Coordinates of C-alpha atoms in Angstrom, one line a residue:
Chain A
M4 CA 17.1 24.3 65.0
F5 CA 14.5 25.6 62.6
A6 CA 15.5 22.8 60.5
F7 CA 14.3 20.0 62.6
R8 CA 10.6 20.9 62.9
A9 CA 9.4 23.4 60.5
G10 CA 12.4 23.3 58.1
D11 CA 12.6 21.5 54.8
A12 CA 12.5 17.9 55.8
A13 CA 15.2 16.9 53.3
S14 CA 17.8 18.9 55.3
P15 CA 20.3 16.4 56.5
R16 CA 20.8 18.5 59.7
S17 CA 17.7 16.7 61.4
R18 CA 19.4 13.7 61.6
E19 CA 22.7 15.2 62.9
L20 CA 20.8 16.8 66.1
P21 CA 22.2 15.3 69.1
V22 CA 19.6 13.3 70.6
G23 CA 18.8 15.0 74.1
L24 CA 18.6 18.5 72.0
A25 CA 16.4 16.6 69.5
D26 CA 14.1 15.7 72.8
R27 CA 14.0 19.4 73.8
I28 CA 13.4 21.4 71.0
R29 CA 10.0 22.9 70.0
P30 CA 8.6 24.2 66.9
T31 CA 9.1 28.1 66.5
T32 CA 6.9 28.1 63.2
P33 CA 3.5 26.5 63.0
V34 CA 3.8 23.0 62.0
A35 CA 0.2 22.4 61.2
G36 CA 0.8 22.4 57.7
R37 CA 3.4 19.9 57.7
L38 CA 1.5 17.4 60.1
L39 CA -1.6 15.1 58.9
P40 CA -3.4 14.2 61.8
V41 CA -3.7 11.0 63.6
P42 CA -6.4 9.1 65.9
P43 CA -6.1 10.6 69.2
A44 CA -5.1 7.3 70.5
L45 CA -2.0 7.0 68.2
A46 CA -0.8 10.7 69.0
P47 CA 1.5 9.7 71.5
L48 CA 3.3 7.4 69.2
F49 CA 4.3 10.2 67.1
P50 CA 7.0 13.0 68.1
D51 CA 4.7 15.8 66.5
G52 CA 1.7 13.9 67.7
A53 CA 0.8 13.6 63.9
L54 CA 2.0 12.4 60.5
R55 CA 4.5 14.4 59.5
R56 CA 4.8 15.0 55.7
G57 CA 7.9 13.7 53.9
S58 CA 8.4 11.1 56.4
T59 CA 8.6 7.4 56.4
T60 CA 7.0 5.5 58.8
T61 CA 7.3 1.7 59.3
V62 CA 4.5 -0.4 60.9
A63 CA 5.6 -4.0 61.4
G64 CA 4.0 -6.9 63.0
L65 CA 3.9 -10.8 62.4
P66 CA 0.0 -11.5 60.1
G67 CA -2.7 -11.3 62.7
H68 CA -1.1 -9.3 65.3
G69 CA -3.1 -5.8 64.4
A70 CA -0.2 -4.3 62.3
T71 CA -2.9 -3.9 59.2
T72 CA -5.2 -2.0 62.3
L73 CA -2.7 0.2 63.2
A74 CA -1.3 1.0 59.7
L75 CA -5.3 1.4 58.2
A76 CA -5.8 3.4 61.4
L77 CA -3.4 5.9 60.4
L78 CA -5.3 6.8 57.5
A79 CA -8.4 7.6 59.4
A80 CA -8.3 11.3 60.7
A81 CA -6.2 12.1 57.6
S82 CA -8.9 11.0 55.1
Q83 CA -11.7 12.8 57.6
T84 CA -10.0 15.7 57.2
G85 CA -10.2 15.7 53.6
S86 CA -6.8 14.0 52.7
W87 CA -6.4 11.6 50.2
C88 CA -5.0 8.2 51.3
A89 CA -4.1 5.4 49.0
A90 CA -3.5 1.9 50.1
V91 CA -1.0 -0.4 48.3
G92 CA -0.8 -4.3 47.8
L93 CA -3.0 -4.7 50.8
P94 CA -4.6 -7.9 48.9
D95 CA -8.1 -8.4 50.6
P96 CA -8.4 -5.1 52.1
G97 CA -11.5 -5.2 55.0
V98 CA -13.4 -2.3 53.8
V99 CA -15.8 -2.6 56.4
A100 CA -12.9 -2.9 59.1
A101 CA -11.6 0.4 57.4
A102 CA -14.6 2.2 57.7
E103 CA -14.8 1.2 61.3
L104 CA -11.4 2.5 62.1
G105 CA -12.8 5.6 61.2
I106 CA -11.6 5.9 57.2
D107 CA -13.6 8.2 54.9
L108 CA -13.8 5.7 52.2
R109 CA -14.3 8.5 49.8
R110 CA -10.8 9.9 50.6
V111 CA -9.3 6.4 50.2
V112 CA -8.1 3.9 47.1
F113 CA -7.2 0.7 47.3
V114 CA -4.4 -0.8 44.9
P115 CA -4.7 -4.3 46.0
H116 CA -2.9 -6.3 43.4
P117 CA 0.1 -4.1 42.3
G118 CA 2.2 -7.3 41.4
Q119 CA 6.1 -6.6 40.9
G120 CA 5.4 -2.9 40.3
W121 CA 4.2 -2.0 44.1
A122 CA 7.2 0.5 44.5
E123 CA 6.3 2.2 40.9
V124 CA 2.7 2.5 42.2
A125 CA 3.2 3.9 45.4
G126 CA 5.6 6.4 43.6
D127 CA 2.8 7.3 41.3
L128 CA 0.6 8.1 44.0
L129 CA 2.8 10.1 46.1
P130 CA 2.4 13.1 44.1
G131 CA -1.1 12.6 44.6
V132 CA -2.1 12.0 47.8
D133 CA -1.3 12.9 51.5
V134 CA -0.7 9.2 52.9
V135 CA 0.7 6.6 51.0
L136 CA 0.4 3.1 53.0
V137 CA 2.4 0.5 51.1
R138 CA 2.6 -3.5 51.8
P139 CA 5.8 -4.6 50.0
P140 CA 5.4 -8.6 48.5
G141 CA 8.2 -9.4 50.7
R142 CA 11.8 -7.6 51.8
A143 CA 12.0 -4.7 49.7
R144 CA 14.6 -4.4 47.2
Q145 CA 17.4 -1.1 48.8
T146 CA 17.1 0.9 45.7
A147 CA 13.4 0.4 45.3
A148 CA 13.0 1.5 49.3
R149 CA 15.3 4.0 48.7
H150 CA 13.9 5.7 46.0
L151 CA 10.1 5.8 47.7
V152 CA 11.5 7.4 50.6
A153 CA 13.3 10.0 48.8
R154 CA 9.8 10.5 46.9
A155 CA 7.8 10.9 49.7
R156 CA 10.2 13.3 50.8
E157 CA 10.3 15.4 47.8
R158 CA 6.5 15.2 47.3
Q159 CA 5.8 16.0 51.4
A160 CA 3.8 13.2 51.4
A161 CA 3.6 10.4 54.3
L162 CA 4.6 7.0 53.6
V163 CA 3.5 4.1 55.7
V164 CA 5.1 1.0 55.1
L165 CA 3.6 -2.0 56.5
V166 CA 5.7 -5.0 57.0
E167 CA 6.2 -8.3 59.0
H168 CA 9.7 -7.5 60.3
V169 CA 10.9 -4.1 60.6
S170 CA 14.3 -5.6 58.9
A171 CA 12.2 -6.5 55.8
W172 CA 12.4 -2.4 54.9
P173 CA 16.2 -2.0 54.2
E174 CA 15.8 1.9 55.0
G175 CA 14.4 2.0 58.2
G176 CA 12.2 4.5 58.7
D177 CA 12.2 8.0 60.3
L178 CA 9.7 6.4 62.5
A179 CA 9.6 2.7 63.0
L180 CA 6.2 0.8 65.0
S181 CA 6.2 -2.5 66.2
V182 CA 3.0 -4.2 67.2
G183 CA 2.7 -7.2 69.3
A184 CA -0.9 -8.4 70.2
L185 CA -1.4 -9.6 73.6
A186 CA -4.8 -10.9 73.5
W187 CA -8.2 -10.4 72.2
E188 CA -11.1 -10.1 74.5
G189 CA -14.8 -11.0 74.5
V190 CA -13.9 -14.5 73.0
G191 CA -14.3 -17.7 75.3
R192 CA -14.2 -21.3 74.7
G193 CA -17.1 -21.3 72.8
H194 CA -19.1 -18.1 73.8
G195 CA -19.1 -14.1 73.5
H196 CA -17.6 -12.7 70.2
L197 CA -14.4 -11.2 69.5
Q198 CA -14.8 -7.4 70.9
G199 CA -11.6 -6.1 71.1
R200 CA -7.4 -7.3 71.0
R201 CA -5.2 -5.5 73.3
A202 CA -1.7 -4.7 71.6
E203 CA 1.7 -3.0 72.7
V204 CA 2.9 -0.8 70.2
R205 CA 6.8 0.0 70.4
V206 CA 8.3 3.0 68.7
S207 CA 11.8 3.5 67.7
G208 CA 13.7 4.9 64.3
R209 CA 15.7 7.8 63.7
R210 CA 13.0 10.1 64.4
S211 CA 11.8 8.9 67.5
A212 CA 14.6 11.2 68.8
G213 CA 15.7 8.7 71.6
R214 CA 12.5 8.1 72.8
A215 CA 11.3 4.7 73.7
V216 CA 7.7 4.8 74.0
E217 CA 5.8 1.7 74.4
C218 CA 2.1 2.3 74.2
S219 CA -0.8 -0.2 75.0
L220 CA -3.2 0.1 72.5
W221 CA -6.9 -1.4 71.7
L222 CA -6.4 -2.5 68.0
P223 CA -9.1 -2.4 67.7
A224 CA -11.6 -1.5 70.4
P225 CA -14.7 -3.2 70.6
S226 CA -16.3 -0.3 68.7
G227 CA -13.9 -1.0 65.9
V228 CA -11.8 2.0 66.1
V229 CA -8.3 2.5 67.7
A230 CA -8.1 3.3 71.5
A231 CA -5.8 3.9 74.2
A232 CA -5.4 1.2 77.0
E233 CA -3.5 2.1 80.1
V234 CA -0.3 3.5 78.7
E235 CA 2.8 2.4 80.4
D236 CA 5.7 4.6 80.7
G237 CA 8.9 3.9 78.5
P238 CA 12.1 2.8 80.0
D239 CA 13.1 6.7 80.2
G240 CA 9.9 7.9 81.7
A241 CA 8.5 9.1 78.1
G242 CA 4.8 8.9 78.6
P243 CA 1.9 10.1 76.4
D244 CA 2.2 13.8 77.7
D245 CA 5.9 14.0 76.2
G246 CA 4.9 15.1 72.7
P247 CA 2.5 17.8 71.6
K248 CA -0.9 16.9 70.8
A249 CA -2.2 16.3 67.0
A250 CA -2.5 19.6 65.5
Chain B
M23 CA -13.1 -5.6 38.3
E24 CA -16.0 -4.9 35.8
L25 CA -18.8 -2.0 36.4
E26 CA -21.1 -2.3 39.2
R27 CA -24.5 -4.0 38.5
L28 CA -27.2 -1.6 39.1
V29 CA -30.9 -1.2 39.2
V30 CA -32.5 1.9 37.6
I31 CA -35.9 2.9 38.4
W32 CA -37.4 4.7 35.6
C33 CA -40.7 6.7 35.7
P34 CA -41.4 8.3 32.2
G35 CA -44.2 10.5 33.8
L36 CA -42.2 12.1 36.2
R37 CA -39.2 13.6 34.0
E38 CA -40.1 16.9 33.5
E39 CA -41.2 19.3 36.4
G40 CA -44.5 21.0 35.8
A41 CA -45.7 24.2 37.1
R42 CA -47.0 22.9 40.3
G43 CA -43.8 20.8 41.2
E44 CA -46.1 18.1 41.8
E45 CA -43.4 15.7 39.9
A46 CA -40.5 16.5 42.6
R47 CA -43.0 15.4 45.3
R48 CA -44.0 12.1 43.6
F49 CA -40.5 11.0 42.9
V50 CA -39.5 11.6 46.4
H51 CA -42.1 9.3 47.4
V52 CA -40.5 7.1 44.6
V53 CA -37.4 7.0 46.5
A54 CA -38.6 6.6 49.8
R55 CA -40.5 3.8 48.8
A56 CA -38.0 2.0 46.9
G57 CA -35.6 2.9 49.8
E58 CA -38.1 1.0 52.3
L59 CA -37.4 -2.1 50.1
C60 CA -33.7 -1.6 49.1
P61 CA -30.8 0.2 50.6
W62 CA -28.6 2.7 48.7
V63 CA -31.3 4.0 46.5
H64 CA -29.6 7.2 45.0
P65 CA -31.8 9.8 42.8
I66 CA -29.8 10.4 39.8
R67 CA -32.2 12.9 38.2
L68 CA -35.9 14.0 38.2
G69 CA -37.8 10.4 37.5
V70 CA -34.8 8.6 37.5
C71 CA -32.9 6.7 40.4
A72 CA -30.6 3.8 40.7
L73 CA -29.3 1.2 43.3
P74 CA -27.1 -1.6 43.6
A75 CA -28.4 -4.5 42.5
R76 CA -26.4 -7.5 44.3
G77 CA -27.2 -7.1 47.9
P78 CA -30.9 -6.9 47.1
S79 CA -30.8 -9.3 44.5
R80 CA -29.3 -12.1 47.2
F81 CA -31.6 -10.6 49.5
F82 CA -34.7 -11.1 47.2
G83 CA -33.5 -14.4 45.3
G84 CA -32.5 -12.8 42.0
E85 CA -32.9 -9.8 39.9
E86 CA -36.2 -10.6 38.9
M87 CA -37.6 -10.6 42.2
V88 CA -36.1 -7.3 42.9
V89 CA -37.2 -5.8 39.8
S90 CA -41.2 -6.8 40.6
R91 CA -40.9 -5.8 44.0
L92 CA -39.8 -2.7 42.9
V93 CA -42.3 -2.3 40.5
E94 CA -45.3 -3.2 43.1
V95 CA -44.0 -0.8 45.8
V96 CA -43.1 2.4 43.8
E97 CA -46.8 3.2 43.2
E98 CA -46.0 5.2 40.2
E99 CA -45.8 4.3 36.3
A100 CA -42.3 2.9 36.2
Q101 CA -40.0 1.1 34.3
V102 CA -37.3 -0.9 35.7
G103 CA -33.7 -2.2 34.3
V104 CA -30.7 -3.8 36.0
A105 CA -27.3 -3.7 33.9
D106 CA -23.4 -3.0 34.3
G107 CA -22.8 0.5 34.7
L108 CA -25.3 3.3 35.3
F109 CA -25.4 4.3 31.5
A110 CA -26.6 0.8 30.5
A111 CA -28.7 0.3 33.2
T112 CA -30.6 3.7 32.6
L113 CA -31.1 2.3 29.0
A114 CA -32.1 -1.3 30.1
A115 CA -34.8 0.6 32.5
R116 CA -36.0 2.4 29.4
S117 CA -36.9 -1.2 27.7
G118 CA -37.4 -3.1 31.1
L119 CA -34.9 -5.1 30.7
I120 CA -32.4 -7.4 32.9
V121 CA -29.2 -7.0 30.9
P122 CA -27.2 -10.1 32.0
A123 CA -23.8 -9.6 33.9
G124 CA -20.9 -8.8 31.4
E125 CA -22.9 -8.0 28.3
A126 CA -23.7 -4.4 28.5
A127 CA -21.4 -3.5 25.4
E128 CA -23.2 -6.3 23.3
F129 CA -26.5 -4.4 24.5
L130 CA -25.3 -0.9 23.8
G131 CA -24.4 -1.9 20.6
P132 CA -27.3 -1.4 18.5
W133 CA -28.6 2.0 20.6
S134 CA -28.1 5.2 18.6
V135 CA -24.9 7.4 19.4
A136 CA -27.3 10.0 20.1
T137 CA -28.3 8.5 23.4
L138 CA -24.7 9.7 24.9
A139 CA -26.7 13.0 24.5
R140 CA -24.0 14.7 22.4
P141 CA -25.1 16.4 19.7
D142 CA -22.0 17.4 18.3
L143 CA -20.3 14.2 18.4
A144 CA -23.3 12.4 16.9
V145 CA -23.4 14.6 14.2
T146 CA -19.8 14.4 13.3
L147 CA -19.9 10.6 14.0
Q148 CA -22.6 10.4 11.8
R149 CA -20.9 12.0 9.1
L150 CA -18.3 9.2 9.5
G151 CA -21.0 6.8 9.1
V152 CA -20.9 5.6 12.6
T153 CA -24.3 5.8 14.0
T154 CA -24.7 3.3 16.7
L155 CA -22.8 2.9 20.0
G156 CA -21.5 -0.4 18.9
Q157 CA -20.0 1.2 15.8
F158 CA -18.5 4.0 18.2
A159 CA -17.1 1.5 20.2
A160 CA -15.4 -0.4 17.5
L161 CA -12.9 2.7 17.1
P162 CA -9.6 2.5 18.4
S163 CA -9.7 4.2 21.7
A164 CA -6.3 6.2 21.0
D165 CA -8.1 7.5 17.7
V166 CA -10.9 8.9 19.3
S167 CA -9.1 10.5 22.4
D168 CA -6.8 12.3 19.9
R169 CA -9.4 13.5 17.3
F170 CA -12.2 14.1 19.7
G171 CA -11.0 15.2 23.1
A172 CA -11.3 13.9 26.5
D173 CA -15.3 13.9 26.2
A174 CA -15.5 11.9 23.5
A175 CA -13.2 9.8 25.0
A176 CA -15.4 9.2 28.1
C177 CA -18.4 8.8 25.7
H178 CA -16.4 6.3 24.1
K179 CA -15.6 4.0 27.2
V180 CA -19.3 4.3 28.1
A181 CA -20.2 3.0 24.3
R182 CA -17.7 0.3 25.2
A183 CA -19.2 -0.8 28.7
E184 CA -16.1 0.4 30.5
S185 CA -17.4 2.8 32.3
G186 CA -21.1 3.8 33.1
E187 CA -20.5 7.3 34.0
L188 CA -21.2 10.2 31.8
A189 CA -21.5 13.5 32.6
G190 CA -24.9 15.1 32.3
L191 CA -26.0 11.6 33.4
R192 CA -26.9 12.8 37.0
D193 CA -28.6 15.8 37.8
R194 CA -26.3 17.5 40.2
S195 CA -28.8 19.6 41.9
I196 CA -30.9 16.4 42.5
E197 CA -30.6 16.0 46.0
R198 CA -31.1 19.5 46.3
R199 CA -34.5 19.6 44.5
L200 CA -35.6 16.7 46.2
R201 CA -34.9 18.4 49.8
V202 CA -37.1 21.4 48.3
A203 CA -39.7 19.0 47.4
R204 CA -39.6 17.3 50.8
G205 CA -40.1 20.8 52.8
E206 CA -36.4 20.7 53.9
D207 CA -33.8 23.1 54.0
P208 CA -32.1 23.0 50.8
D209 CA -29.1 23.9 51.9
V210 CA -28.8 21.7 55.1
G211 CA -28.2 18.2 53.8
S212 CA -28.6 15.1 56.1
E213 CA -25.6 13.9 54.6
P214 CA -22.6 15.6 53.1
P215 CA -22.9 15.7 49.4
P216 CA -21.6 12.5 47.5
Y217 CA -18.2 13.2 46.5
Q218 CA -17.5 12.8 42.3
P219 CA -14.2 11.6 42.1
G220 CA -13.3 12.0 38.2
F221 CA -13.0 15.1 36.0
F222 CA -16.6 16.0 36.1
G223 CA -16.4 19.1 37.7
G224 CA -16.1 20.3 41.7
A225 CA -13.1 19.1 42.2
S226 CA -10.1 20.9 44.2
A227 CA -6.5 21.0 43.0
A228 CA -5.6 18.4 45.4
D229 CA -8.6 16.4 43.9
T230 CA -6.8 17.1 40.5
R231 CA -3.8 16.0 41.6
A232 CA -4.9 12.9 43.1
A233 CA -7.2 11.8 40.0
L234 CA -3.9 12.6 38.0
S235 CA -2.0 9.7 40.4
F236 CA -4.5 7.3 40.4
A237 CA -4.9 7.8 36.3
R238 CA -1.5 7.1 36.2
V239 CA -1.8 4.0 38.3
Q240 CA -4.6 2.8 36.1
E241 CA -2.4 3.5 33.1
R242 CA 0.2 1.2 34.1
L243 CA -1.8 -1.5 35.8
G244 CA -5.3 -1.0 34.1
V245 CA -8.6 0.9 35.1
D246 CA -9.8 -1.8 37.7
A247 CA -6.4 -1.7 39.5
V248 CA -7.7 1.2 41.7
L249 CA -10.8 0.6 43.6
V250 CA -12.4 2.6 46.2
G251 CA -14.6 0.8 49.1
R252 CA -18.3 1.4 49.8
V253 CA -19.9 -0.1 52.6
Q254 CA -23.3 -1.8 52.3
G255 CA -25.7 -4.4 53.9
G256 CA -25.1 -7.9 53.9
R257 CA -24.2 -10.8 56.3
D258 CA -21.0 -11.5 55.4
P259 CA -18.0 -9.3 55.9
S260 CA -17.4 -9.8 51.9
E261 CA -20.7 -9.1 51.3
Q262 CA -20.9 -5.9 53.6
A263 CA -18.6 -4.1 51.5
V264 CA -17.6 -3.9 47.8
L265 CA -14.6 -2.5 45.8
V266 CA -15.5 -0.6 42.8
P267 CA -13.1 0.9 40.3
W268 CA -12.3 4.6 41.3
G269 CA -14.1 6.9 38.7
S270 CA -17.1 4.4 38.0
P271 CA -20.7 5.7 38.8
E272 CA -21.2 4.1 42.2
S273 CA -17.7 5.1 43.6
G274 CA -18.8 8.3 44.5
A275 CA -21.5 7.1 47.5
G276 CA -20.3 7.5 51.0
P277 CA -21.0 5.0 53.6
G278 CA -24.2 4.9 55.3
G279 CA -27.5 2.6 55.1
A280 CA -28.6 0.6 57.8
P281 CA -26.8 -2.7 58.2
W282 CA -29.0 -5.9 57.2
P283 CA -29.8 -8.2 59.8
G284 CA -27.6 -11.1 60.7
R285 CA -24.1 -9.2 60.6
L286 CA -21.4 -9.9 62.8
P287 CA -20.8 -7.3 65.8
P288 CA -18.0 -5.2 65.1
P289 CA -14.9 -5.3 65.2
A290 CA -14.8 -6.4 61.5
P291 CA -11.6 -8.6 60.0
T292 CA -9.3 -6.3 58.1
D293 CA -8.4 -8.7 55.7
V294 CA -11.3 -10.4 53.9
L295 CA -10.1 -13.0 51.6
R296 CA -11.4 -13.1 48.5
A297 CA -10.0 -16.8 48.0
P298 CA -10.9 -18.4 51.4
R299 CA -8.4 -20.8 52.5
R300 CA -9.3 -24.5 53.3
A301 CA -8.9 -25.3 56.9
E302 CA -8.9 -28.2 59.1
V303 CA -10.3 -28.0 63.1
V304 CA -10.2 -31.2 65.1
D305 CA -10.7 -32.0 68.5
R306 CA -8.4 -33.2 71.5
T307 CA -8.8 -36.5 70.0
G308 CA -8.1 -35.5 66.6
R309 CA -11.2 -36.1 65.2
A310 CA -12.9 -33.4 62.6
V311 CA -15.3 -31.0 64.4
E312 CA -18.3 -30.3 62.4
V313 CA -21.4 -28.3 63.0
T314 CA -24.7 -30.4 63.5
G315 CA -27.7 -29.7 61.9
R316 CA -28.8 -27.5 65.0
G317 CA -26.0 -25.4 64.7
L318 CA -24.0 -27.2 67.2
L319 CA -20.6 -28.1 67.2
T320 CA -19.9 -31.9 67.5
A321 CA -16.9 -31.2 69.8
A322 CA -14.8 -28.3 71.5
L323 CA -12.3 -27.3 68.9
D324 CA -8.7 -28.1 70.1
R325 CA -6.5 -27.6 66.9
L326 CA -6.4 -25.8 63.7
S327 CA -4.5 -25.9 60.4
V328 CA -4.8 -23.5 57.6
D329 CA -3.7 -24.6 53.9
G330 CA -2.2 -28.4 55.3
G331 CA 0.3 -26.1 57.5
P332 CA 1.2 -27.0 60.7
W333 CA -1.4 -27.2 63.8
Q334 CA -1.9 -24.8 66.1
R335 CA -3.7 -25.2 69.5
V336 CA -7.1 -23.4 69.6
V337 CA -7.4 -20.9 72.8
A338 CA -10.8 -19.5 72.2
W339 CA -13.7 -19.4 69.7
A340 CA -17.3 -18.0 69.6
G341 CA -19.7 -19.3 67.6
P342 CA -21.2 -21.2 65.9
W343 CA -23.3 -19.0 64.2
P344 CA -25.6 -20.4 61.2
V345 CA -25.5 -18.2 58.2
T346 CA -29.5 -19.0 57.2
E347 CA -29.9 -18.6 53.9
R348 CA -33.6 -17.7 52.6
W349 CA -35.6 -20.2 51.1
W350 CA -35.0 -19.5 47.2
S351 CA -31.1 -20.1 47.4
V352 CA -29.8 -23.3 46.7
R353 CA -29.7 -25.2 50.1
R354 CA -26.8 -24.5 51.8
R355 CA -26.1 -24.8 55.9
R356 CA -23.2 -22.9 56.7
A357 CA -22.0 -21.8 60.3
R358 CA -19.4 -19.1 61.2
L359 CA -17.0 -19.1 63.7
Q360 CA -14.4 -16.7 65.3
V361 CA -11.2 -18.5 66.1
V362 CA -8.3 -17.5 68.2
T363 CA -5.0 -19.5 68.1
E364 CA -2.2 -19.9 70.5
D365 CA -0.1 -17.2 68.5
G366 CA -2.8 -14.8 69.3
V367 CA -4.2 -14.7 66.0
A368 CA -8.1 -14.1 65.4
R369 CA -9.8 -16.0 62.4
L370 CA -13.2 -15.6 60.7
L371 CA -14.2 -19.6 59.6
C372 CA -16.5 -20.9 57.8
T373 CA -17.7 -24.8 57.9
E374 CA -19.9 -26.1 55.1
R375 CA -20.6 -29.9 54.3
A376 CA -17.8 -30.7 57.1
Q377 CA -15.2 -28.6 54.9
W378 CA -13.9 -25.6 56.8
W379 CA -12.5 -22.5 55.1
V380 CA -10.6 -19.2 56.6
E381 CA -12.9 -16.3 55.4
A382 CA -11.2 -13.3 56.9
L383 CA -8.1 -12.7 59.3
Y384 CA -8.2 -10.1 62.3
D385 CA -4.7 -8.3 61.3

């Protein structure tokens, strides 16, 4: 049981745990060292309430539907607590938006144009930084994807993969977040200004442990940060209070 | 990406602290006066402060204007220079020069290797017949690094104007000294100390690990491939933020500074296109929509096409916000709109002379 939360993340046992059991067990040793904080509004998306070192999280969404906002927001709390982060392959990063999302710009490097070597660049960064956000230019090669996932696990860094559709990442993810935008608010036909976007984020993936969580979020809220909209329970009743809070 | 253009203010009379400490107080005043004019004024060492040139230069209508305004306001004997990177900008200030962008290496060429403030290296180089920065820069990097070590390699990059930062160029205690001079508690900073990435001390094990991984990426893709973001004043999303190479002098500065008037309210776009994309905007009858001289739309927006792509129905828009350029600039009349299409995608559009552009995307 140790192996699931607190043991070696590379252990294959975590994946073999029965779904029901995986949902019930709780850590018996401190997990704080293995977790990287996320903004409070995003904690309900994660079984541990935080990004887990060594894990791979995919963030999928059509362009313009908020996936970049969500992916960048995953770096915010980690960078604020002193973790180094990197964003690879975001060609035109909105630095102001990143700052508004709470990212400490002193702790984040951008590699906007890694070219064909995006996977190698991400692989170079995984030993040095705690969170690597990578956007492959198209569908990732299976070998490159598998290598990166293994390297993240081995180096105990969190890998966040930004894709248009989850199928563009052949390795799947420990956790898969899909973003669907609902609507922008604050803007009308010729008046107001963009204030916030409501979005639905659905969580799946092998580490979601059978929880089908769906969250309503502001991606972003009018202040530029991510925030919880009213949360709707998933089909199995799993709500935001189901998981432990961010360490 | 090239080195950041910096303005350096050099006050020869304030470079040494006298017995009464008056110089530090006067320098505090210089920094404050300059800071009233331009954002992001950083003390470098006693008598020397620097600020990014780009924003103020646009704001005041050119680097010459910035320099003359600064000389007017600082109320001290001061020389001001502008160049790419801190090292060249400091030398430029000593000569009161504006070195054109991209020409820092040529500018540095005739200066003595002694300007690097590395007496041992200077002596060795002079024995080899290398007396100027230009001659030093011409040596192969690998040889310099092998033979003289990492610090000389850093000096070499400075001589080549590939870097503007050199250990010792900044007085690391200057902020503290100025707090003392202001009569503030020296140990309570109003902001966290600027973090200096790189190999110049003060790095934790994690910082060193991170630095090594960035260096690996730089080896793979070039020094300019690894960037850090910094927020500054400006009206456009692209002006409010700059990406500078990791490890370059200004990369250590944190976010802050007062936003300049006229920026769009948050949230900011997540994708600020370096190369804006052409767009077409039409009304219900299919006629191109324009913004009039009074800043009004000629018709309600109906459809949008980007890069000649399929038409998408516009469901909401905000603006136009005229982009008022100052009198000194080339006469440009632009207007900006936020446009949401039926697929829920929001873009920042800009129009100028009946041509529409997508400037940014809210992803």
